mmCIF file of C-alpha atoms and ligand atoms in Angstrom:
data_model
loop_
_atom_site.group_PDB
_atom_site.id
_atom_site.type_symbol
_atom_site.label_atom_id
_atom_site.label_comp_id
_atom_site.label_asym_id
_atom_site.label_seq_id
_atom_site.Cartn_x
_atom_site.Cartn_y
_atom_site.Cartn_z
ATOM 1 C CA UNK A 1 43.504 -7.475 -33.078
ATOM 2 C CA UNK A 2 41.919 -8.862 -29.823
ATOM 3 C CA UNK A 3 38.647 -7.811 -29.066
ATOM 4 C CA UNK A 4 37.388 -8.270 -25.705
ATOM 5 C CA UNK A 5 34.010 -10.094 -25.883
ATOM 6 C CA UNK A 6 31.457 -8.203 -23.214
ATOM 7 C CA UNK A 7 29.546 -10.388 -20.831
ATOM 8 C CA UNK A 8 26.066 -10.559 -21.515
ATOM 9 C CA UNK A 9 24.102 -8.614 -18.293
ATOM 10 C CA UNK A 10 20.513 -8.465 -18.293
ATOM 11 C CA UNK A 11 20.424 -5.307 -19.386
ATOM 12 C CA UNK A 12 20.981 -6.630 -22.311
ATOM 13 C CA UNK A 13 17.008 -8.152 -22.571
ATOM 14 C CA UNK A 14 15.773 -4.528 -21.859
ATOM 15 C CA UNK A 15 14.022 -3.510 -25.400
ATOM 16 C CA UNK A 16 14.557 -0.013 -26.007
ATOM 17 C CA UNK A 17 10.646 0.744 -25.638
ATOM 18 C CA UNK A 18 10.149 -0.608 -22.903
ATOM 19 C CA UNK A 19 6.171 0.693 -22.824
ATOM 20 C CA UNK A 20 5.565 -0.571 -25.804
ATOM 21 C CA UNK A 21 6.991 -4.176 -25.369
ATOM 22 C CA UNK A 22 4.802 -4.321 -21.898
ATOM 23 C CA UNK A 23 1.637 -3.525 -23.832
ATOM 24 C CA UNK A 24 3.016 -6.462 -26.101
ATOM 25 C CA UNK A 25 3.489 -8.952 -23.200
ATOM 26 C CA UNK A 26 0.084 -8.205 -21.325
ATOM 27 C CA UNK A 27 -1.907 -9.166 -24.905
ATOM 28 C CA UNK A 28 0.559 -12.432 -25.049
ATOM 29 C CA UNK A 29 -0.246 -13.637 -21.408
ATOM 30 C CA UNK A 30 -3.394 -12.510 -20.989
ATOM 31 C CA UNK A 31 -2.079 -9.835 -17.959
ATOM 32 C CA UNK A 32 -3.199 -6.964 -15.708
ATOM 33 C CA UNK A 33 -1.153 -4.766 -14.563
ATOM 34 C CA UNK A 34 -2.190 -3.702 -10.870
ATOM 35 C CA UNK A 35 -0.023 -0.812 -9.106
ATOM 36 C CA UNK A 36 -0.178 1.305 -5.925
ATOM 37 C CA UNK A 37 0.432 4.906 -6.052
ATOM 38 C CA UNK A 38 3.292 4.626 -4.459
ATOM 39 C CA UNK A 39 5.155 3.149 -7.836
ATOM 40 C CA UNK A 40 7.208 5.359 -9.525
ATOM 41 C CA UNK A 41 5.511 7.023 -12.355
ATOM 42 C CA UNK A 42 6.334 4.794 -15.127
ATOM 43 C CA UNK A 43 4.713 2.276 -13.821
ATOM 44 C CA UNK A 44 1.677 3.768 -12.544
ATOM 45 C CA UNK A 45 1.374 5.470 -16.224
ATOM 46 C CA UNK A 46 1.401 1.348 -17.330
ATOM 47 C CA UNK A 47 -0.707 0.066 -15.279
ATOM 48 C CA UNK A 48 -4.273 -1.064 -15.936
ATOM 49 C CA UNK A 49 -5.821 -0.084 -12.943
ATOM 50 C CA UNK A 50 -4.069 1.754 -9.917
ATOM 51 C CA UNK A 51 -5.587 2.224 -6.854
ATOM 52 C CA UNK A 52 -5.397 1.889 -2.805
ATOM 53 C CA UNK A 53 -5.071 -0.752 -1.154
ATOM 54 C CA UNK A 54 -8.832 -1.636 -1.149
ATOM 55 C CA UNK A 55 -9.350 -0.778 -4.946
ATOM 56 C CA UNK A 56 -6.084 -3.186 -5.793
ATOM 57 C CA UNK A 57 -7.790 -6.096 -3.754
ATOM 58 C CA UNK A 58 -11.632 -5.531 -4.918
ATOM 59 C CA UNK A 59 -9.789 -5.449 -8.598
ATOM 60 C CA UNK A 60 -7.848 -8.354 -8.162
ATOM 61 C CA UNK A 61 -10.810 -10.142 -6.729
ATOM 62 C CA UNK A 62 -12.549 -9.621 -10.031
ATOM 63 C CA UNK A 63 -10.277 -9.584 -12.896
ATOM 64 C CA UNK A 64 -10.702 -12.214 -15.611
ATOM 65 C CA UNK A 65 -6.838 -12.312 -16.696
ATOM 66 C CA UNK A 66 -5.161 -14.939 -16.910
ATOM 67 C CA UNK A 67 -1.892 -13.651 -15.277
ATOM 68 C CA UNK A 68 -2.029 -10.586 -12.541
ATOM 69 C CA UNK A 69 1.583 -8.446 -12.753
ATOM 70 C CA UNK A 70 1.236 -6.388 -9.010
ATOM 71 C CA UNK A 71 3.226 -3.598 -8.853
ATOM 72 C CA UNK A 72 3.139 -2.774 -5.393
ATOM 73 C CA UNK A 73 5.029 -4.715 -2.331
ATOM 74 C CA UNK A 74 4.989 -8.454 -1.009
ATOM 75 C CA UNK A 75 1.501 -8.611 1.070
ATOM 76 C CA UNK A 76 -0.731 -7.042 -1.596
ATOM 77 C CA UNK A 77 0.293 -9.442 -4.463
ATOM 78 C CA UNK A 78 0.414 -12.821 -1.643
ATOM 79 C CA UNK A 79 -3.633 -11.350 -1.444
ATOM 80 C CA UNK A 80 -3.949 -11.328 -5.262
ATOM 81 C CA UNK A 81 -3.105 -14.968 -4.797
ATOM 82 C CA UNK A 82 -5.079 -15.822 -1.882
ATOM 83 C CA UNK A 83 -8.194 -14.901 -3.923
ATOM 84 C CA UNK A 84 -6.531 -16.156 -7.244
ATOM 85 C CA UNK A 85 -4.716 -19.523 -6.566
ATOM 86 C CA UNK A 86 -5.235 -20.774 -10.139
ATOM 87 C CA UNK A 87 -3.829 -17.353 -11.709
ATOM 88 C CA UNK A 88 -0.117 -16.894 -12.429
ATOM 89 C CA UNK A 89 0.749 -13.847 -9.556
ATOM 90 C CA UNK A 90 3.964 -11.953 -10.366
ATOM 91 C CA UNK A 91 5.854 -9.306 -8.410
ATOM 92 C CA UNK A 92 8.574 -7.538 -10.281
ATOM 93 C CA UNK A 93 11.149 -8.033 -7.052
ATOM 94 C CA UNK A 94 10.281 -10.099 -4.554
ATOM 95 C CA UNK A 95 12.408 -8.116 -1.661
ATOM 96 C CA UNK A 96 9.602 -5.506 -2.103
ATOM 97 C CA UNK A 97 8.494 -6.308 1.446
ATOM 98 C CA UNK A 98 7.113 -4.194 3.975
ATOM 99 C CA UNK A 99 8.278 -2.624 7.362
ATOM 100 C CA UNK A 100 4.984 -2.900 9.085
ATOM 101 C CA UNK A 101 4.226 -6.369 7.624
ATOM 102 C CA UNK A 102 7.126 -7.250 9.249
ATOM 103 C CA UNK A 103 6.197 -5.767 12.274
ATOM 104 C CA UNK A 104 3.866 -8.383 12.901
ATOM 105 C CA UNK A 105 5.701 -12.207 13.664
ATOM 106 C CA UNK A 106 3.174 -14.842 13.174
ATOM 107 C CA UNK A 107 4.199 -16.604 16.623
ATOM 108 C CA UNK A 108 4.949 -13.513 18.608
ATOM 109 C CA UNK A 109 0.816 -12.061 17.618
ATOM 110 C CA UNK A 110 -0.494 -16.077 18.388
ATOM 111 C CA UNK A 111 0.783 -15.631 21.714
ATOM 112 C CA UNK A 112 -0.580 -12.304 21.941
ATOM 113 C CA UNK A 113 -4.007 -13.176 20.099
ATOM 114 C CA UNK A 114 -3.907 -16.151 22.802
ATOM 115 C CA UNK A 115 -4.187 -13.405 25.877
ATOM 116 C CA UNK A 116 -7.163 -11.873 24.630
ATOM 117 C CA UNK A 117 -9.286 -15.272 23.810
ATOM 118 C CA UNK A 118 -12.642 -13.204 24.262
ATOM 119 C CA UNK A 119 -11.596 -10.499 21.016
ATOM 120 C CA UNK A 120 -11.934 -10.734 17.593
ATOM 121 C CA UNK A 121 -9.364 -9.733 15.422
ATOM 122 C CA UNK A 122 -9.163 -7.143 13.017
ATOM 123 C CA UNK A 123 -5.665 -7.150 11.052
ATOM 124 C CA UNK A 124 -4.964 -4.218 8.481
ATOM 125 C CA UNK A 125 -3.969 -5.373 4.951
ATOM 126 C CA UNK A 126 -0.324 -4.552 5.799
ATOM 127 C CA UNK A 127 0.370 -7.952 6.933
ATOM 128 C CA UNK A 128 1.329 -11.727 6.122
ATOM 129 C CA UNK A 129 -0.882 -14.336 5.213
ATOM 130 C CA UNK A 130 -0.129 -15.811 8.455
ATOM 131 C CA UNK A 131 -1.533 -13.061 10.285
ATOM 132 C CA UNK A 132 -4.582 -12.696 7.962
ATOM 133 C CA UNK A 133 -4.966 -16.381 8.787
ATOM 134 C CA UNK A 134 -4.998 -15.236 12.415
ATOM 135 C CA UNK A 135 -7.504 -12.310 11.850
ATOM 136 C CA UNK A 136 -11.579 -13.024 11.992
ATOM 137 C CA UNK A 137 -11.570 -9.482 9.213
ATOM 138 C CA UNK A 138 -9.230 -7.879 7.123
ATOM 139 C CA UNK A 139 -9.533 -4.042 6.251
ATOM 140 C CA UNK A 140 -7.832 -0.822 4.927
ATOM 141 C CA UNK A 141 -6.930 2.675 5.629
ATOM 142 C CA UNK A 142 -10.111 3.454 3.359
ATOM 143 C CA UNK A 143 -12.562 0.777 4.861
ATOM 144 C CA UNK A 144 -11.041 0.649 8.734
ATOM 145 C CA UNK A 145 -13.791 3.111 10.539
ATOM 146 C CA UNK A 146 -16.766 1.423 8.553
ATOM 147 C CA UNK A 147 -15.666 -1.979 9.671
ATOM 148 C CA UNK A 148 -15.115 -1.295 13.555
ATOM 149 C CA UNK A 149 -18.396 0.375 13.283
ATOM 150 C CA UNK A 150 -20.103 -2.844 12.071
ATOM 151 C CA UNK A 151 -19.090 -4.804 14.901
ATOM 152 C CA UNK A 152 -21.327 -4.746 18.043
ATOM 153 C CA UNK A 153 -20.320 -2.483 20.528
ATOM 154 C CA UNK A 154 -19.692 -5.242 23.598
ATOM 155 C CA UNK A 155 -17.158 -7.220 21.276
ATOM 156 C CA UNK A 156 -13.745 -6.472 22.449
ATOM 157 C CA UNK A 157 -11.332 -6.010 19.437
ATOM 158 C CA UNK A 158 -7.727 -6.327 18.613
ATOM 159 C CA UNK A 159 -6.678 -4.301 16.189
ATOM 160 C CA UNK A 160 -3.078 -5.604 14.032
ATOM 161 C CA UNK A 161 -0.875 -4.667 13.028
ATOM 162 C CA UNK A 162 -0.806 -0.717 12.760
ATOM 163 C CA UNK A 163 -0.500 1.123 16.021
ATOM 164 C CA UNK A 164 -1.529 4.628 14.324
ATOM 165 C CA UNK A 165 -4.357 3.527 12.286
ATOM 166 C CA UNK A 166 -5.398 1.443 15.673
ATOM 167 C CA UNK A 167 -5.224 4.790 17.262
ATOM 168 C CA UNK A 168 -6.886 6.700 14.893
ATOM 169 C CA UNK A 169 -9.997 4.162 13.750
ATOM 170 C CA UNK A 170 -10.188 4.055 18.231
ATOM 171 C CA UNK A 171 -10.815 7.909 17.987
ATOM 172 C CA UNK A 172 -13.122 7.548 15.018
ATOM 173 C CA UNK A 173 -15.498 5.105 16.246
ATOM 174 C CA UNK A 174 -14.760 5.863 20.065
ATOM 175 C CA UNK A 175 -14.252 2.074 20.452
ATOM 176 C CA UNK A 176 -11.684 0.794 23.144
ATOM 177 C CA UNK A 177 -9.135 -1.635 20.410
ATOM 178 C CA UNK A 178 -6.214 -3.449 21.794
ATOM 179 C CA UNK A 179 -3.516 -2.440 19.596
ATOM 180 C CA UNK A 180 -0.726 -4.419 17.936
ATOM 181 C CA UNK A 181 2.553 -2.115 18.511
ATOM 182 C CA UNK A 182 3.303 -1.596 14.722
ATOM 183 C CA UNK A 183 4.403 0.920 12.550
ATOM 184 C CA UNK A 184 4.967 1.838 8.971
ATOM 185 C CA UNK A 185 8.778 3.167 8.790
ATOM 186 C CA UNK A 186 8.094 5.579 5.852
ATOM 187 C CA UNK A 187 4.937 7.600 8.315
ATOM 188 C CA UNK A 188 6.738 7.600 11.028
ATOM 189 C CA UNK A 189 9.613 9.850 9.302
ATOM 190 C CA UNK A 190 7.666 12.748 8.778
ATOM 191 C CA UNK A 191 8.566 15.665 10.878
ATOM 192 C CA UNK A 192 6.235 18.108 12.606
ATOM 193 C CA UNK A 193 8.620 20.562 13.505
ATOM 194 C CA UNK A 194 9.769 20.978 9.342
ATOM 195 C CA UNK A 195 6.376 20.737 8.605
ATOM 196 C CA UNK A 196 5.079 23.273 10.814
ATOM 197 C CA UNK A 197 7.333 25.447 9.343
ATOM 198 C CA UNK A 198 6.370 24.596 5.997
ATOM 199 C CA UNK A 199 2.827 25.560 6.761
ATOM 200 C CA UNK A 200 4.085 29.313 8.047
ATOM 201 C CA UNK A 201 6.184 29.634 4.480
ATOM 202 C CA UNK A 202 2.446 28.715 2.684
ATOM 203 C CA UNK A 203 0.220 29.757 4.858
ATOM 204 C CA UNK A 204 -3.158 29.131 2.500
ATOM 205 C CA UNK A 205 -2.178 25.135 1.885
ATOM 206 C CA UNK A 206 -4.109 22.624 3.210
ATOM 207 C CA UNK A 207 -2.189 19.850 5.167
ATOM 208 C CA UNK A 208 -3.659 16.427 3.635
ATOM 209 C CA UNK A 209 -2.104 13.126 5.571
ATOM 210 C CA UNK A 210 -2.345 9.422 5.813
ATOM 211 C CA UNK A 211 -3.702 8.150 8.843
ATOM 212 C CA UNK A 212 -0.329 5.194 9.318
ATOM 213 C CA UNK A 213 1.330 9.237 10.529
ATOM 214 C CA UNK A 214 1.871 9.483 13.909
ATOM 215 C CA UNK A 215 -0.312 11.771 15.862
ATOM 216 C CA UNK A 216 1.699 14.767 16.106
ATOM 217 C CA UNK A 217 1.341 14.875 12.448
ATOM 218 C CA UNK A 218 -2.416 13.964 12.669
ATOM 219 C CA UNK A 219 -2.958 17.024 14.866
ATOM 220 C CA UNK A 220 -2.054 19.109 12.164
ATOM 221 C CA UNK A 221 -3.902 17.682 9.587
ATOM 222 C CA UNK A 222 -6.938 19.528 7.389
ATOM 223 C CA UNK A 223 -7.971 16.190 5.976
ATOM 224 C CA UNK A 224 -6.927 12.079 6.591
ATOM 225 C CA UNK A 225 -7.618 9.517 4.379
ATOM 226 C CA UNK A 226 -6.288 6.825 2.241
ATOM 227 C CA UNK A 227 -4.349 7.299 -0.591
ATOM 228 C CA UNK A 228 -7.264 7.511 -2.716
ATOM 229 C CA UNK A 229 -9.491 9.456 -0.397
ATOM 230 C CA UNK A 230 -6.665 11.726 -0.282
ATOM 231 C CA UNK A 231 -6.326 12.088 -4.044
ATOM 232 C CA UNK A 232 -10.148 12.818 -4.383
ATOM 233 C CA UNK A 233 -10.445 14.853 -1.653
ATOM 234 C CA UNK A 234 -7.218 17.386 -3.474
ATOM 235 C CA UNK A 235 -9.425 17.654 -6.135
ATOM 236 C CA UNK A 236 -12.699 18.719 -4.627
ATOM 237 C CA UNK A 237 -11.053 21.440 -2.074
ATOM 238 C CA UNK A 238 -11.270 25.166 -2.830
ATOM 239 C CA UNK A 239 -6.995 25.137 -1.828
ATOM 240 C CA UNK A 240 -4.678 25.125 -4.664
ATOM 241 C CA UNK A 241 -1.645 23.830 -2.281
ATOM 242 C CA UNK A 242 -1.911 20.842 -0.492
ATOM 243 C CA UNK A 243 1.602 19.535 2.010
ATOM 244 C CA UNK A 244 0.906 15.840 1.494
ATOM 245 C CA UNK A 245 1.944 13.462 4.793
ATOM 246 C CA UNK A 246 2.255 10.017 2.955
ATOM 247 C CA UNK A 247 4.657 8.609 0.298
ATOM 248 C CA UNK A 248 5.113 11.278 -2.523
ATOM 249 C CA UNK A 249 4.700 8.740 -5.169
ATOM 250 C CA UNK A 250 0.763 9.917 -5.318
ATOM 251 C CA UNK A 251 1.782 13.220 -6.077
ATOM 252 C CA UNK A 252 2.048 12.182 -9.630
ATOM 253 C CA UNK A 253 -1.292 10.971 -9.942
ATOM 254 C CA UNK A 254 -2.433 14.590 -7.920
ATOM 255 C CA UNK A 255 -0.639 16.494 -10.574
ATOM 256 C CA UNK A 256 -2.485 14.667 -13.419
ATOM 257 C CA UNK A 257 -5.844 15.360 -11.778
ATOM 258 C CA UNK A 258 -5.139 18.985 -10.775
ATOM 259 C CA UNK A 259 -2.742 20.288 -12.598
ATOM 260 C CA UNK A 260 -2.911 23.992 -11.245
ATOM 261 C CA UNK A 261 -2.865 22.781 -8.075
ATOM 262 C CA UNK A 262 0.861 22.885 -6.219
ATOM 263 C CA UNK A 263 1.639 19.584 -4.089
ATOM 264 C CA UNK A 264 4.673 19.788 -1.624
ATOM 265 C CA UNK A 265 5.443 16.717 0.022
ATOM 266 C CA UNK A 266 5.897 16.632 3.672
ATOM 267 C CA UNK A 267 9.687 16.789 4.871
ATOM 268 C CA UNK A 268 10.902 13.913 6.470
ATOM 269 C CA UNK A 269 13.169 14.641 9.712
ATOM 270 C CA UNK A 270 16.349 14.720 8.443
ATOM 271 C CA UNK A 271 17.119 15.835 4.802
ATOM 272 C CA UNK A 272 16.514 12.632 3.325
ATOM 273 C CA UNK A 273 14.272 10.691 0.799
ATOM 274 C CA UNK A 274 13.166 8.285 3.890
ATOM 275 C CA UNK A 275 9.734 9.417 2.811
ATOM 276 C CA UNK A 276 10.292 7.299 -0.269
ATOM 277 C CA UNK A 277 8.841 4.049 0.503
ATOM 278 C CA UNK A 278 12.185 1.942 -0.140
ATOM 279 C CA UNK A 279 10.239 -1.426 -0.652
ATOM 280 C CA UNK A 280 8.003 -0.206 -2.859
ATOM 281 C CA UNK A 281 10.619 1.867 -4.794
ATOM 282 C CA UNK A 282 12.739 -1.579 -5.699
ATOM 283 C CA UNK A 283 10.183 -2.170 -8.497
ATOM 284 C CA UNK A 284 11.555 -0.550 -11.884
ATOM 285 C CA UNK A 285 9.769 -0.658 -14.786
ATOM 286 C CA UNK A 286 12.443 -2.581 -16.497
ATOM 287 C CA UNK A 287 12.073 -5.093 -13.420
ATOM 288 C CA UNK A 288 8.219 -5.600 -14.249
ATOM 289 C CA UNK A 289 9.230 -6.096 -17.928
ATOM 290 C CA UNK A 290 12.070 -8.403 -16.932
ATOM 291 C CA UNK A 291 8.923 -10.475 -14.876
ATOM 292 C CA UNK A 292 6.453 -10.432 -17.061
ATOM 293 C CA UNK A 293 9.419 -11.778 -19.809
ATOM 294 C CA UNK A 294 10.033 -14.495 -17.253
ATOM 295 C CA UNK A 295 6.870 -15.282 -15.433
ATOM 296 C CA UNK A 296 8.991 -15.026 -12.460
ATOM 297 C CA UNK A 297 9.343 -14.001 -9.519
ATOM 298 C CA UNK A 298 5.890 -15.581 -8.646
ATOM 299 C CA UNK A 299 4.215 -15.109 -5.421
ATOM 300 C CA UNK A 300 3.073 -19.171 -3.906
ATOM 301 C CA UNK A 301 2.143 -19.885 -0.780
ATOM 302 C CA UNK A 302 0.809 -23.023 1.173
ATOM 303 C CA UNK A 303 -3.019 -24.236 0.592
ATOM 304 C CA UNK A 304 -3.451 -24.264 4.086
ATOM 305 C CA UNK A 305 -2.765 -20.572 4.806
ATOM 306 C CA UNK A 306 -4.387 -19.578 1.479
ATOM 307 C CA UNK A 307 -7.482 -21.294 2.672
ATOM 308 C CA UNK A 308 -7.232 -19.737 6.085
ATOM 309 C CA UNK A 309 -6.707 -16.185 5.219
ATOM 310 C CA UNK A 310 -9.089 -16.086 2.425
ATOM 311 C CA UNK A 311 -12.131 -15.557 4.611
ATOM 312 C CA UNK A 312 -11.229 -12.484 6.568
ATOM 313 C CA UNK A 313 -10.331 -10.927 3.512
ATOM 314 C CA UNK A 314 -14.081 -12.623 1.792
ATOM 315 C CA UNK A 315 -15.393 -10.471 4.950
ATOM 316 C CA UNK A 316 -13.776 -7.371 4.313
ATOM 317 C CA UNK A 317 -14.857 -7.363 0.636
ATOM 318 C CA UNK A 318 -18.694 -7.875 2.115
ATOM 319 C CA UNK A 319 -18.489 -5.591 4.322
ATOM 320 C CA UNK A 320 -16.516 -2.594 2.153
HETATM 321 P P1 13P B 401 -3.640 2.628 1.288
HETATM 322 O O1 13P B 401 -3.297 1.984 -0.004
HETATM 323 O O2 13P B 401 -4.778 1.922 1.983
HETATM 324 O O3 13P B 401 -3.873 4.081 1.186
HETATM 325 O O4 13P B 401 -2.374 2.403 2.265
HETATM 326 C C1 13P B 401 -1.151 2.965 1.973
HETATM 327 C C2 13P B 401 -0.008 2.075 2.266
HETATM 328 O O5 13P B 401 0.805 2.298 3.112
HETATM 329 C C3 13P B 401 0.149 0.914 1.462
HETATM 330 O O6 13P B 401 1.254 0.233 1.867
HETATM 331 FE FE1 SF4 B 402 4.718 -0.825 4.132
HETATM 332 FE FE2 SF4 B 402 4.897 1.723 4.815
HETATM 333 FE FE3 SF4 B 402 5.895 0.937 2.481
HETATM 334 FE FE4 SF4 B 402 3.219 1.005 2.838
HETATM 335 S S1 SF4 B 402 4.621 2.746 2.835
HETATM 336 S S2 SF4 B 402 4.431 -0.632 1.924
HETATM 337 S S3 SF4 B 402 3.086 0.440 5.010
HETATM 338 S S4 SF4 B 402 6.620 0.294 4.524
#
């Protein structure tokens, strides 16, 4: 009898634990696992340290592995490298870009840079390495305010690549910033008409949001912060329901940390998932396996960019 013979797929290299051979891999290469909340739970539940933004770069500044896995998307595992060019940096799919990265082209912001010769330039994390090699400082949703604020007050500033955070940090520390026109796809979906109504269904929850939302969503906000100021600041509150205005993927960590607490993400404007970051979503946990298995895909880039951007992200760790 003829038996057809099935082509091997990859799926065919997926162990059935797939936990279990992770743990496995990260003894044999001497890894970390770094993820953003935004990961879907599995691989936030594998990780060895999750955190913003700021927490993933302060880890990966000072991590003695050998080999650093980053679950996350494109720009926060190219600044693993730029502070780790002798360690092995994977990223389980390398198409996990970024929309407000890409909001940023390296030769459209020289130009622009070049018409403001007298600022200094403050670029959020969210960006290439060819923009942080453009930028005097780097800095995050969580350390944005306290930066601004440490620059004297006749220093004009242009502020890249985030036109809501530029708004908001402007607001914060009443500083005039010339702002980069960029945005982050997945906070600009939120709606304030749905979640307006939201609010009038549960009256008693707190509206908690990420300041990349647009101001209409601001407005209504109880509390902004970054992911992680948003997670700690869930648990301290008297509320028991928060509407949370940034990627849902951090209500898994809010559940874990207050579990009697109810967490309804905030409705995007049509019925969709858009609120689902789709470049951070392409990592799978069989994906980070599949890298780690592979020591591929790996992030490079070239020395001279490396050694360009490293310092305004050297300043940004100093001044954190
Ligand atoms: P934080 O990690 O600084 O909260 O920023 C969220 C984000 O959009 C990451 O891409
Ligand atoms: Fe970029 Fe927005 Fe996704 Fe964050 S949530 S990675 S800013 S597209």
């Amino acid at each position: 009898m003829f038996t057809a013979v099935k082509p091997k797929t990859h799926l065919d290299e997926i162990p059935s634990d797939l936990f279990g051979a992770i743990n496995e891999l990260k003894k044999e290469l001497n890894a970390v696992v770094l993820a953003h909340y935004y990961q879907e739970a599995d691989i936030q539940d594998i990780a060895d340290y999750l955190g913003d933004s700021l927490g993933l770069s302060q880890q990966a500044a000072n991590t003695d592995a050998e080999v650093i896995v980053f679950a996350g998307v494109h720009f926060m595992a190219e600044t693993a490298k730029i502070l780790n060019p002798d360690k092995l940096v994977l990223l389980p799919d390398l198409a996990a870009g970024c929309s407000l990265a890409d909001s940023c082209p390296p030769e459209a912001f020289q130009a622009f840079k070049a018409a403001h010769p007298d600022h200094i330039v403050i670029s959020y994390i969210n960006c290439s390495a060819e923009i942080k090699a453009l930028s005097d400082i780097i800095c995050t949703s969580s350390n944005a305010v306290k930066i601004v604020n440490q620059i004297p007050a006749e220093q004009p500033i242009i502020f890249a690549p985030d036109r809501n955070l530029g708004r908001y940090v402007s607001e914060q520390t009443g500083r005039d910033l010339v702002l980069w026109d960029g945005s982050c796809i997945v906070h600009e979906t939120f709606s304030e008409k749905r979640m307006i109504e939201l609010k009038v269904e549960h009256p008693s929850a707190e509206i908690i949001a990420h300041p990349e939302c647009e101001p209409p969503v601001l407005r209504h906000a109880d509390y902004i912060g970054s992911t992680t100021a948003l997670l700690k600041y869930c648990q301290q509150s008297q509320s028991d329901q928060f509407i949370v205005a940034t990627e849902p993927g951090i209500i898994h960590q809010m559940e874990k940390a207050a579990p009697n607490k109810q967490f309804i993400p905030a409705p995007a404007m049509n019925n969709c998932a858009c609120n689902e970051c789709p470049y951070m979503r392409l990592n799978t946990l069989e994906k980070l396996y599949l890298a780690m298995k592979n020591k591929a895909p790996e992030i490079t880039l070239p020395e001279a960019i490396r050694v360009k951007a490293l310092q305004p992200i050297q300043r940004m760790l100093a001044m954190s």
